[in-house]
């Protein structure tokens, strides 16, 4: 599927569907972003576990170079090992090496339907246990595996009036997972139900539901997708977008939560994210009733420093999916190895010697 | 999974299996290649349709740079958008920018078992019809989709004494496809059989078999994998590794076969490959009884020129998976756009200004 950079994610998804296929990149409710930005930031989204990030969903690119020439790479070939794969330079480069103007997107067979499962867990360790069990049993059918803490769920329930707690009002940590189903695969439902029962019996999950209709599925996804809006309604948060290996996720949240509590004892952590990809949004809000602006002014820098330190100490990343931009340039300089930084500067100098492209970003 | 560059593909597959997971890159019977080479050439193999090429199966890389410094990128993070993704520079660069010394490989849930299907078809167009039908019905379960012409099969049957024709002795074009099955998915077998019956009823395929045991599966794969050995036993061939969009495959083989017959009327074409990826091996042998060495000496250059022209005229590639090396440097210079060539030269000059890395290759 060939699209221009200004095409929205939603339009790309629709065009793929009209061709009977799937463009699997999805941001949930925020599908009005444009492909140029999606590709320049190597966006992730809700189905990375199964389909990869934006970089993995591109076959060809057209790029305007800093000197005005056009790199015409709008090829739809699946395999082409003739020289350096130049498109890789521009994917995720945040516009600092050239401007992506069009792309050929990779499409996939369209799943016939979905199974959506909501599981109540007592902590992130249990959620990671569920992930291992689900992938071992159901394998690559798993497209999304999201974790939401009861604090994040609580913010949604409190600040977004039309939302409802899923487990009869109990506000728990939960896992939201989705599996894609091929046509006629009636067995997946029973496999999901068997696994669900096993997880309940083993005490790994406390409660669980399998969606019986689309509106139930949509309601559960809204609980996940509206967390950023709820944080805004609560006065805003100090946001982080960290990743570690999946086995280190629980340790990351424990150590970061402890560090944050030590800095600002009454602050609230809203933690959620794509744990199937090792990626958590670890956001921190002012104490209930405290002035959120003042809180951020006084504590944001120290809190971010502490959270990023915890991720980096585990070999993690301070920007799993949101990139560097202006805000995290200092972090990039502080944390990348001198060799990596030198290579980045050499690439930039080689492709954009006059520094024309998106100045002040990333490097 | 972290491996050193000297680790063989087979060892990587075994280590993944011991961890209960899958490293899906597979070259069939030639698993003694080393990961350093596999990654430097962005190798493809037999499961690209489902899992991608080598580039897509790497999370982190360690590289020795031309100046002796080490780029330590042995990270296992699934998502990390902090600056340029430097490993992409070295994957598929054929060692011209640095030496890959170790890698972190991406592993996948291990399928429980396989379904292997062999279908007799009358031509490549029918094989492509099967591909579309199979992907529409069975979706991402399809891991391999290989096509073999009766000429290529004939070479195997004639030159490799322990091989046997699959359809009761009839030597036909065939499609070999494989689907991965998760634990307990008993439905896939019946879906495969229903599709098989439908394709027979519609006249798209002439005959078909679903493997009932591992030795049958292995025997069918040997027919595919031993074609290169059979070509060698027949005196050698003029080899091509071309790709086009899947919809153009039939036209490619028709126009290339016509061009070759015009150049050397009695030559034989051995055509086979990964048509699920749009990638064909279009190999040409001397007429039966003719001196193969003399044939190659006299005709190889003109034949290759004609076959590559046919691929390029369809927007295709002259090297889908085997890279550029020494042999195809001229082709790269002739066929890449000046902008792309200039960018490649700039990358090379920027990272390896003294031209120390694998001189004489690719550029």
XYZ file of C-alpha atoms in Angstrom:
726
model
C 0.000 0.000 0.000
C 1.584 3.293 -1.104
C 0.654 6.349 0.974
C 1.727 9.975 1.170
C 3.253 11.257 4.387
C 0.132 13.283 5.204
C -2.138 10.231 5.142
C -3.545 9.511 8.604
C -3.129 6.203 10.342
C -6.880 5.699 10.160
C -6.916 6.230 6.385
C -4.081 3.744 5.947
C -5.938 1.176 8.067
C -9.100 1.725 6.016
C -7.328 1.455 2.668
C -5.764 -1.827 3.788
C -9.136 -3.147 4.960
C -10.715 -2.248 1.620
C -8.074 -4.433 -0.020
C -9.067 -7.251 2.365
C -5.811 -6.881 4.294
C -4.529 -5.450 7.561
C -2.173 -2.567 8.342
C -1.544 -3.524 11.949
C -0.127 -0.302 13.349
C -2.674 1.060 15.783
C -2.594 3.850 18.363
C -6.005 3.044 19.760
C -8.143 6.142 19.889
C -5.484 8.460 18.449
C -5.554 7.358 14.808
C -5.441 10.857 13.332
C -1.653 10.996 13.437
C -0.012 11.157 10.017
C 2.152 8.448 8.536
C 5.093 10.825 8.059
C 5.282 11.362 11.800
C 4.530 7.743 12.630
C 7.468 6.576 10.502
C 9.863 9.364 11.487
C 9.376 8.455 15.140
C 9.271 4.670 14.609
C 5.991 4.632 16.507
C 4.951 1.553 18.449
C 1.328 1.288 19.446
C -0.888 -1.546 20.546
C 0.179 -4.493 18.369
C 3.989 -4.365 18.509
C 4.098 -7.729 20.237
C 2.762 -9.414 17.120
C 3.618 -7.070 14.239
C 6.557 -4.897 15.319
C 7.089 -1.147 15.380
C 6.649 1.222 12.423
C 10.151 0.422 11.145
C 9.129 -3.195 10.608
C 5.988 -2.238 8.686
C 7.611 -0.336 5.822
C 8.750 -1.759 2.485
C 9.760 1.465 0.741
C 10.258 5.179 1.388
C 10.426 8.405 -0.569
C 12.561 11.009 1.188
C 13.493 14.592 0.420
C 17.156 15.006 1.345
C 18.679 18.102 2.962
C 20.094 19.235 -0.401
C 16.664 19.039 -2.049
C 17.251 15.823 -3.972
C 14.657 13.077 -3.725
C 15.505 9.534 -2.707
C 12.922 7.515 -4.612
C 12.672 4.260 -2.715
C 8.966 3.528 -3.162
C 9.559 -0.132 -3.803
C 7.162 -2.818 -2.647
C 9.724 -5.619 -2.830
C 9.738 -7.921 0.157
C 13.375 -8.868 -0.382
C 16.036 -6.694 -1.969
C 19.651 -7.015 -0.842
C 21.290 -4.562 -3.214
C 23.461 -2.259 -1.157
C 22.746 -0.493 2.108
C 19.084 -0.406 3.108
C 18.871 3.383 2.975
C 15.292 3.672 4.245
C 16.500 2.475 7.657
C 18.390 5.785 8.022
C 15.219 7.854 7.922
C 12.846 5.611 9.879
C 12.935 6.784 13.494
C 15.373 9.630 12.727
C 12.819 12.253 13.845
C 13.263 14.190 10.596
C 16.890 15.049 11.329
C 18.305 13.440 8.163
C 15.553 14.151 5.624
C 11.808 14.491 5.238
C 9.766 11.344 4.580
C 7.200 12.265 1.910
C 5.695 8.880 1.001
C 5.937 5.213 1.940
C 4.996 1.728 0.842
C 3.435 -0.044 3.817
C 3.579 -3.757 4.496
C 0.158 -5.371 4.830
C -0.849 -8.616 6.503
C -3.627 -11.172 6.199
C -6.669 -9.833 7.961
C -7.640 -11.833 11.046
C -11.227 -12.968 10.958
C -12.025 -11.787 14.468
C -10.570 -11.226 17.931
C -10.704 -12.658 21.390
C -10.319 -10.016 24.079
C -9.553 -11.058 27.639
C -9.444 -9.038 30.834
C -7.660 -10.518 33.841
C -7.416 -9.131 37.363
C -3.948 -9.603 38.899
C -2.440 -8.615 42.212
C 0.816 -7.237 40.831
C 3.067 -6.816 37.806
C 4.943 -10.025 38.552
C 1.720 -11.968 38.152
C 0.978 -10.078 34.919
C 4.369 -11.157 33.564
C 3.607 -14.744 34.571
C 0.385 -14.516 32.581
C 2.345 -13.213 29.590
C 4.713 -16.179 29.653
C 1.839 -18.655 29.997
C -0.212 -17.055 27.243
C 2.635 -16.938 24.760
C 3.634 -20.523 25.528
C 0.077 -21.768 24.984
C -1.368 -19.467 22.347
C 1.824 -18.312 20.677
C 1.703 -15.718 17.984
C -2.057 -15.236 18.144
C -1.373 -12.716 20.920
C -1.448 -9.267 19.338
C -1.700 -7.020 22.406
C -0.738 -7.500 26.023
C -1.386 -4.429 28.147
C -1.051 -3.928 31.890
C -2.880 -1.288 33.940
C -2.360 -0.628 37.647
C -5.308 0.008 39.924
C -4.007 3.557 40.403
C -4.229 4.248 36.667
C -7.648 2.581 36.486
C -8.752 4.637 39.493
C -7.856 7.869 37.690
C -9.992 6.866 34.705
C -12.961 5.878 36.879
C -12.762 9.081 38.871
C -12.126 11.644 36.150
C -13.968 10.243 33.147
C -17.591 10.014 34.221
C -18.871 7.468 31.698
C -16.320 4.794 32.666
C -17.146 1.734 34.764
C -14.986 -0.670 36.753
C -14.857 -4.012 34.953
C -14.930 -6.569 37.784
C -18.184 -5.673 39.504
C -16.725 -2.442 40.850
C -13.460 -3.826 42.219
C -10.576 -1.555 41.273
C -7.662 -3.912 40.629
C -4.536 -4.107 38.526
C -5.496 -5.770 35.280
C -4.121 -7.266 32.107
C -5.894 -6.625 28.821
C -4.921 -9.029 26.114
C -6.096 -9.583 22.632
C -5.676 -12.511 20.280
C -6.339 -12.563 16.582
C -8.385 -15.405 15.208
C -8.358 -16.789 11.683
C -11.607 -17.688 9.945
C -13.310 -20.768 11.341
C -10.892 -21.199 14.235
C -13.452 -22.126 16.856
C -10.801 -23.772 18.931
C -9.089 -20.598 20.068
C -12.063 -19.624 22.244
C -11.924 -22.903 24.147
C -8.120 -22.662 24.426
C -8.501 -19.163 25.873
C -11.123 -20.383 28.321
C -9.012 -23.350 29.391
C -6.004 -21.102 29.987
C -8.168 -18.639 31.878
C -9.434 -21.399 34.170
C -5.898 -22.707 34.692
C -4.619 -19.238 35.650
C -7.507 -18.825 38.104
C -6.917 -22.272 39.608
C -3.195 -21.565 39.987
C -3.956 -18.268 41.693
C -1.994 -16.288 39.093
C -5.087 -14.244 38.280
C -7.886 -13.283 40.672
C -10.697 -12.826 38.216
C -11.137 -12.906 34.473
C -13.536 -12.153 31.652
C -13.603 -13.049 27.964
C -15.398 -10.420 25.870
C -18.689 -11.664 24.500
C -19.372 -8.740 22.184
C -17.741 -5.770 20.488
C -19.134 -3.149 22.843
C -17.663 -4.954 25.833
C -14.328 -5.166 24.012
C -14.471 -1.460 23.163
C -15.326 -0.535 26.771
C -12.317 -2.436 28.113
C -9.990 -0.833 25.574
C -11.355 2.589 26.530
C -10.269 1.967 30.115
C -6.737 1.470 28.819
C -6.705 4.167 26.177
C -8.181 6.930 28.270
C -5.548 6.872 30.981
C -3.626 9.813 29.428
C -6.869 11.837 29.282
C -7.618 10.947 32.913
C -4.144 12.070 33.946
C -4.713 15.380 32.186
C -8.087 15.756 33.916
C -6.371 15.078 37.244
C -4.028 18.027 36.648
C -1.340 16.378 34.586
C 1.551 14.034 35.307
C 5.309 13.725 35.006
C 5.493 11.211 32.189
C 8.028 8.518 31.428
C 8.236 6.027 28.614
C 10.709 3.420 29.769
C 11.545 -0.077 28.621
C 13.529 -2.975 30.057
C 13.641 -6.688 29.337
C 10.330 -8.247 30.335
C 11.939 -10.193 33.174
C 13.058 -6.893 34.726
C 9.722 -5.063 34.566
C 8.641 -5.846 38.107
C 11.994 -4.781 39.530
C 11.849 -1.563 37.513
C 8.465 -0.553 38.894
C 9.422 -1.491 42.442
C 12.662 0.444 42.428
C 11.240 3.460 40.564
C 8.157 3.627 42.829
C 10.391 3.486 45.915
C 12.654 6.229 44.549
C 9.680 8.451 43.705
C 8.060 7.939 47.118
C 11.307 8.930 48.764
C 11.414 12.173 46.762
C 7.732 13.096 47.156
C 6.089 10.843 49.743
C 2.447 11.501 48.833
C 2.813 11.485 45.043
C 0.750 9.001 43.058
C 2.131 6.668 40.378
C 0.001 5.901 37.321
C 1.705 2.920 35.739
C 0.478 1.137 32.627
C 1.676 0.049 29.233
C 2.706 -2.497 26.689
C 4.347 -5.019 28.976
C 4.445 -7.564 26.163
C 7.105 -5.273 24.675
C 8.820 -4.521 28.002
C 7.514 -0.970 27.758
C 5.856 0.864 30.644
C 4.452 4.324 30.993
C 5.485 5.257 34.507
C 3.728 8.532 35.209
C 3.748 10.453 38.481
C 1.001 12.765 39.760
C 0.842 15.207 42.644
C -0.679 14.065 45.917
C -4.466 14.201 45.933
C -5.420 17.826 46.607
C -1.932 19.253 46.012
C -1.352 21.855 43.300
C -0.274 19.864 40.230
C 1.521 22.780 38.571
C 3.571 23.526 41.635
C 4.264 19.795 42.044
C 5.680 19.524 38.547
C 7.664 22.721 38.876
C 9.279 21.566 42.091
C 9.709 17.854 41.507
C 9.491 16.899 37.820
C 13.240 17.065 37.159
C 14.221 15.008 40.210
C 11.452 12.456 39.632
C 12.376 11.959 35.976
C 15.999 11.647 36.857
C 15.189 8.937 39.415
C 12.875 6.966 37.111
C 15.314 7.086 34.204
C 18.163 6.012 36.477
C 16.166 2.957 37.530
C 15.528 1.998 33.883
C 19.120 2.589 32.818
C 20.469 0.627 35.789
C 18.605 -2.394 34.398
C 19.999 -1.855 30.884
C 16.758 -0.217 29.857
C 15.761 2.736 27.715
C 14.582 6.218 28.721
C 12.495 6.431 25.572
C 10.954 3.208 24.392
C 8.591 4.623 21.812
C 8.312 8.405 22.067
C 11.761 9.358 20.808
C 14.177 12.060 21.885
C 12.878 15.344 20.433
C 13.906 18.418 22.388
C 13.107 17.222 25.896
C 15.442 14.245 26.040
C 18.460 15.566 24.149
C 20.385 15.974 27.368
C 19.555 12.429 28.414
C 20.744 11.108 25.074
C 24.085 12.876 25.495
C 24.480 11.656 29.058
C 23.561 8.042 28.540
C 24.652 6.871 25.093
C 28.132 5.462 24.766
C 30.716 7.841 23.250
C 31.088 5.451 20.305
C 27.349 5.480 19.581
C 27.143 9.263 19.938
C 30.107 9.709 17.619
C 28.492 7.468 14.978
C 25.246 9.436 15.235
C 27.082 12.734 14.817
C 28.978 11.343 11.850
C 25.740 10.241 10.182
C 24.207 13.636 10.775
C 27.297 15.460 9.446
C 27.475 13.185 6.442
C 23.829 13.481 5.382
C 22.988 16.965 6.618
C 26.290 18.866 6.843
C 24.566 22.244 7.123
C 22.294 21.095 9.943
C 19.127 22.113 8.107
C 16.880 19.226 9.063
C 14.774 19.641 12.215
C 17.474 21.623 14.048
C 17.520 21.403 17.821
C 15.987 17.913 17.834
C 17.575 14.676 18.974
C 21.288 15.536 18.591
C 19.408 -14.986 22.901
C 22.943 -13.557 22.764
C 25.321 -15.281 20.333
C 28.812 -14.681 19.008
C 29.298 -14.105 15.295
C 30.917 -17.517 14.855
C 27.881 -19.367 16.211
C 26.243 -21.475 13.500
C 22.619 -21.119 12.551
C 22.008 -24.646 13.783
C 23.486 -23.848 17.200
C 21.312 -20.736 17.483
C 18.212 -22.752 16.579
C 19.135 -25.379 19.174
C 19.796 -22.857 21.919
C 16.406 -21.253 21.244
C 14.686 -24.644 21.314
C 16.350 -25.478 24.641
C 14.758 -22.303 26.014
C 11.382 -23.518 24.698
C 11.399 -20.868 21.967
C 12.008 -20.557 18.252
C 14.704 -18.781 16.246
C 12.894 -18.912 12.922
C 15.703 -18.216 10.481
C 16.279 -21.408 8.533
C 18.314 -22.229 5.432
C 17.034 -25.773 5.189
C 19.890 -28.218 4.886
C 22.615 -25.557 5.002
C 22.486 -24.652 8.677
C 26.240 -24.569 9.227
C 26.519 -20.938 8.134
C 27.634 -18.553 10.873
C 25.502 -15.833 12.355
C 28.043 -13.137 11.492
C 27.603 -13.897 7.809
C 23.862 -14.432 8.080
C 23.427 -10.966 9.608
C 25.975 -9.182 7.405
C 24.139 -10.416 4.316
C 20.613 -9.983 5.737
C 19.930 -13.592 4.809
C 16.417 -14.714 3.992
C 15.747 -18.432 4.028
C 12.623 -20.515 4.240
C 10.392 -18.664 6.695
C 10.647 -15.030 5.566
C 6.960 -14.961 4.705
C 6.092 -15.360 8.363
C 9.111 -14.080 10.296
C 11.065 -11.723 8.015
C 14.700 -11.637 6.957
C 17.722 -11.619 9.271
C 17.428 -7.846 9.750
C 14.048 -8.317 11.385
C 15.303 -11.004 13.758
C 17.941 -8.977 15.585
C 17.487 -6.940 18.760
C 21.085 -5.882 19.367
C 24.533 -5.968 17.766
C 28.152 -5.701 18.794
C 30.324 -4.341 15.977
C 34.020 -3.634 15.626
C 34.348 -0.365 13.717
C 37.008 0.394 11.093
C 39.017 2.423 13.626
C 39.074 -0.477 16.081
C 36.505 0.901 18.485
C 33.677 -1.367 19.579
C 30.030 -0.404 19.235
C 28.465 -2.233 22.160
C 24.815 -2.577 21.212
C 24.057 -5.961 22.748
C 20.711 -4.841 24.067
C 17.697 -7.131 24.218
C 15.180 -4.290 24.402
C 12.192 -4.735 22.127
C 11.575 -0.998 21.944
C 14.208 1.712 22.241
C 13.776 4.965 20.320
C 16.816 6.846 21.558
C 18.610 8.203 18.525
C 19.466 6.544 15.226
C 19.114 2.755 15.210
C 22.794 2.172 14.500
C 22.582 -1.602 14.148
C 20.623 -1.125 10.920
C 23.799 0.250 9.314
C 25.684 -3.001 9.733
C 22.912 -5.527 9.031
C 23.119 -6.414 5.347
C 26.171 -4.192 4.777
C 28.305 -7.200 3.763
C 31.022 -6.233 6.227
C 31.823 -2.973 4.427
C 31.150 -0.699 7.411
C 32.352 -2.816 10.327
C 32.605 -6.382 11.566
C 29.654 -7.862 13.451
C 31.088 -9.808 16.388
C 27.987 -10.696 18.414
C 24.223 -10.279 18.340
C 21.092 -10.538 20.437
C 18.549 -12.563 18.463
C 14.796 -12.180 18.673
C 13.006 -15.387 19.604
C 9.387 -16.402 19.044
C 6.880 -18.733 20.652
C 7.591 -22.230 19.454
C 4.819 -23.683 17.287
C 3.583 -27.007 18.572
C 3.772 -28.727 15.185
C 3.495 -28.209 11.442
C 1.212 -28.993 8.572
C 3.092 -29.542 5.332
C 1.220 -29.541 2.049
C 2.364 -30.410 -1.462
C 0.241 -29.243 -4.389
C 0.710 -29.986 -8.092
C 0.015 -26.956 -10.284
C 0.207 -26.398 -14.032
C 2.043 -23.076 -13.887
C 3.321 -20.237 -11.719
C 0.110 -18.238 -12.144
C -1.814 -21.056 -10.488
C 0.805 -21.206 -7.713
C 0.268 -17.490 -7.053
C -3.500 -18.074 -6.956
C -2.918 -20.736 -4.319
C -0.805 -18.276 -2.333
C -3.575 -15.683 -2.293
C -6.188 -18.277 -1.302
C -4.034 -19.777 1.436
C -3.152 -16.442 3.009
C -6.772 -15.281 2.865
C -7.999 -18.447 4.588
C -5.164 -19.458 6.884
C -3.477 -16.101 7.360
C -0.294 -15.880 9.294
C -0.043 -19.589 9.999
C 1.720 -19.863 6.643
C 5.449 -19.943 7.343
C 6.821 -21.165 3.996
C 5.483 -21.034 0.474
C 7.886 -22.498 -2.085
C 7.409 -23.101 -5.792
C 9.363 -25.647 -7.861
C 9.074 -26.100 -11.638
C 8.964 -29.567 -13.154
C 12.337 -28.803 -14.769
C 13.946 -28.201 -11.375
C 12.217 -31.270 -9.932
C 13.395 -33.274 -12.962
C 17.011 -32.342 -12.240
C 16.707 -33.575 -8.665
C 15.072 -36.855 -9.701
C 17.671 -37.485 -12.381
C 20.863 -36.495 -10.601
C 20.198 -37.424 -7.002
C 19.550 -41.154 -7.009
C 17.667 -41.515 -3.723
C 14.943 -38.990 -4.653
C 11.411 -39.957 -5.696
C 8.686 -38.073 -7.555
C 5.913 -37.178 -5.101
C 2.717 -37.640 -7.139
C 2.998 -41.293 -8.145
C 5.847 -40.547 -10.520
C 4.316 -37.552 -12.339
C 6.892 -34.779 -12.711
C 4.896 -31.560 -12.287
C 5.391 -28.032 -11.074
C 4.565 -28.011 -7.402
C 3.997 -25.768 -4.426
C 5.360 -26.765 -1.036
C 3.785 -24.921 1.814
C 4.080 -25.172 5.505
C 1.868 -23.888 8.288
C 2.731 -23.649 11.940
C 0.259 -24.998 14.432
C -0.175 -24.006 18.052
C -0.740 -26.625 20.733
C -4.133 -28.253 20.574
C -5.190 -26.566 17.342
C -6.866 -29.558 15.752
C -8.869 -27.304 13.528
C -6.016 -26.264 11.263
C -5.772 -29.750 9.765
C -9.415 -29.697 8.710
C -9.089 -26.120 7.413
C -6.099 -27.207 5.336
C -8.014 -30.189 3.994
C -11.063 -28.081 3.148
C -8.918 -25.569 1.292
C -7.099 -28.366 -0.503
C -10.421 -29.836 -1.685
C -11.654 -26.407 -2.773
C -8.500 -25.768 -4.816
C -8.854 -29.196 -6.477
C -12.542 -28.610 -7.227
C -11.783 -25.188 -8.711
C -9.061 -26.680 -10.895
C -6.401 -24.386 -9.412
C -4.361 -27.402 -8.340
C -4.181 -30.776 -10.075
C -3.225 -32.951 -7.160
C -2.378 -32.496 -3.527
C -1.049 -34.201 -0.438
C -0.982 -33.307 3.244
C 1.999 -34.833 5.049
C 0.995 -37.554 7.460
C 4.370 -37.980 9.130
C 7.758 -36.346 9.620
C 9.619 -38.528 7.141
C 7.182 -37.597 4.374
C 7.601 -33.932 5.289
C 11.385 -34.283 5.243
C 11.327 -36.059 1.866
C 9.299 -33.247 0.291
C 11.603 -30.583 1.698
C 14.603 -32.500 0.351
C 13.126 -32.238 -3.151
C 13.154 -28.463 -2.720
C 16.426 -28.107 -0.885
C 18.494 -30.351 -3.113
C 17.883 -28.417 -6.313
C 21.198 -26.513 -6.028
C 23.040 -29.825 -5.550
C 21.223 -31.318 -8.540
C 22.202 -28.325 -10.679
C 25.824 -28.812 -9.654
C 25.596 -32.526 -10.493
C 24.166 -31.560 -13.893
C 27.283 -29.495 -14.616
C 26.360 -26.215 -12.987
C 24.038 -23.354 -13.855
C 23.979 -19.618 -14.466
C 22.275 -18.498 -11.278
C 19.983 -15.575 -10.599
C 18.308 -14.437 -7.428
C 15.600 -12.041 -8.553
C 12.550 -10.581 -6.856
C 9.481 -8.697 -8.051
C 6.099 -8.017 -6.515
C 4.182 -11.280 -6.238
C 1.653 -10.174 -8.867
C 4.499 -9.828 -11.380
C 6.147 -13.215 -10.796
C 4.444 -15.004 -13.672
C 5.268 -12.219 -16.096
C 8.874 -12.234 -14.923
C 9.348 -15.950 -15.583
C 7.584 -15.767 -18.934
C 9.610 -12.830 -20.236
C 12.919 -14.094 -18.795
C 12.374 -17.617 -20.172
C 11.563 -16.179 -23.615
C 14.663 -13.966 -23.544
C 16.888 -16.872 -22.507
C 15.446 -19.210 -25.181
C 16.146 -16.561 -27.776
C 19.779 -16.326 -26.686
C 20.405 -20.088 -26.323
C 17.491 -22.031 -27.823
C 18.188 -25.409 -26.195
C 19.143 -24.160 -22.736
C 17.158 -25.413 -19.761
C 15.655 -23.203 -17.055
C 15.586 -24.443 -13.445
C 13.186 -22.098 -11.712
C 12.193 -22.362 -8.062
C 12.060 -20.286 -4.944
C 10.308 -18.398 -2.214
C 7.368 -17.082 -4.182
C 5.620 -16.055 -0.983
C 8.335 -13.371 -0.807
C 8.289 -12.572 -4.549
C 11.732 -14.170 -4.800
C 12.691 -16.674 -7.515
C 15.889 -18.479 -8.297
C 15.923 -18.412 -12.067
C 18.841 -20.635 -13.040
C 19.858 -21.584 -16.565
C 21.643 -24.796 -17.598
C 23.266 -25.897 -20.852
C 21.256 -28.023 -23.262
C 21.209 -31.710 -22.341
C 24.494 -33.168 -23.570
C 26.189 -29.814 -24.232
C 29.427 -28.879 -22.450
C 28.328 -26.915 -19.384
C 31.652 -25.089 -18.953
C 31.691 -23.910 -22.546
C 28.020 -22.926 -22.208
C 28.712 -20.714 -19.232
C 31.816 -19.220 -20.807
C 29.927 -18.288 -23.966
C 26.523 -17.356 -22.651
C 26.523 -16.580 -18.920
C 27.027 -12.829 -19.299
C 24.307 -12.375 -21.918
C 21.860 -14.634 -20.079
C 22.361 -12.830 -16.776
C 21.998 -9.498 -18.474
C 18.691 -10.595 -20.019
C 17.262 -12.076 -16.803
C 18.235 -9.044 -14.738
C 16.752 -6.711 -17.336
C 13.432 -8.556 -17.095
C 13.412 -8.213 -13.295
C 14.419 -4.538 -13.355
C 11.823 -3.734 -16.030
C 9.183 -4.881 -13.536
C 10.642 -2.752 -10.733
C 12.355 -5.828 -9.333
C 15.716 -6.591 -7.749
C 18.749 -8.353 -9.210
C 19.662 -9.646 -5.786
C 16.787 -10.499 -3.527
C 18.700 -12.330 -0.832
C 22.275 -13.074 -1.891
C 23.670 -9.543 -1.813
C 26.124 -7.759 -4.073
C 29.589 -9.033 -3.168
C 32.131 -8.829 -5.992
C 30.034 -10.303 -8.801
C 27.230 -7.764 -8.814
C 29.147 -4.536 -8.128
C 28.797 -3.483 -11.745
C 25.070 -4.145 -11.662
C 24.697 -2.067 -8.525
C 26.454 0.880 -10.198
C 24.378 0.549 -13.359
C 20.981 0.158 -11.773
C 20.794 2.158 -8.542
C 19.667 5.754 -8.799
C 22.473 8.356 -8.593
C 20.928 9.656 -5.364
C 20.966 6.218 -3.740
C 24.529 5.521 -4.910
C 25.682 8.880 -3.600
C 24.126 8.193 -0.189
C 25.800 4.783 -0.064
C 29.187 6.296 -0.924
C 28.691 8.974 1.715
C 27.901 6.374 4.364
C 30.950 4.373 3.407
C 33.203 7.473 3.417
C 31.787 8.601 6.738
C 32.156 5.299 8.584
C 35.174 3.804 6.823
C 37.105 6.746 5.331
C 40.228 4.642 4.694
C 38.272 1.900 2.898
C 39.599 -0.819 5.206
C 36.439 -2.912 5.564
C 35.950 -5.730 3.043
C 37.521 -3.773 0.171
C 36.334 -4.597 -3.321
C 32.905 -5.705 -2.115
C 29.544 -4.080 -2.828
C 30.642 -0.504 -3.628
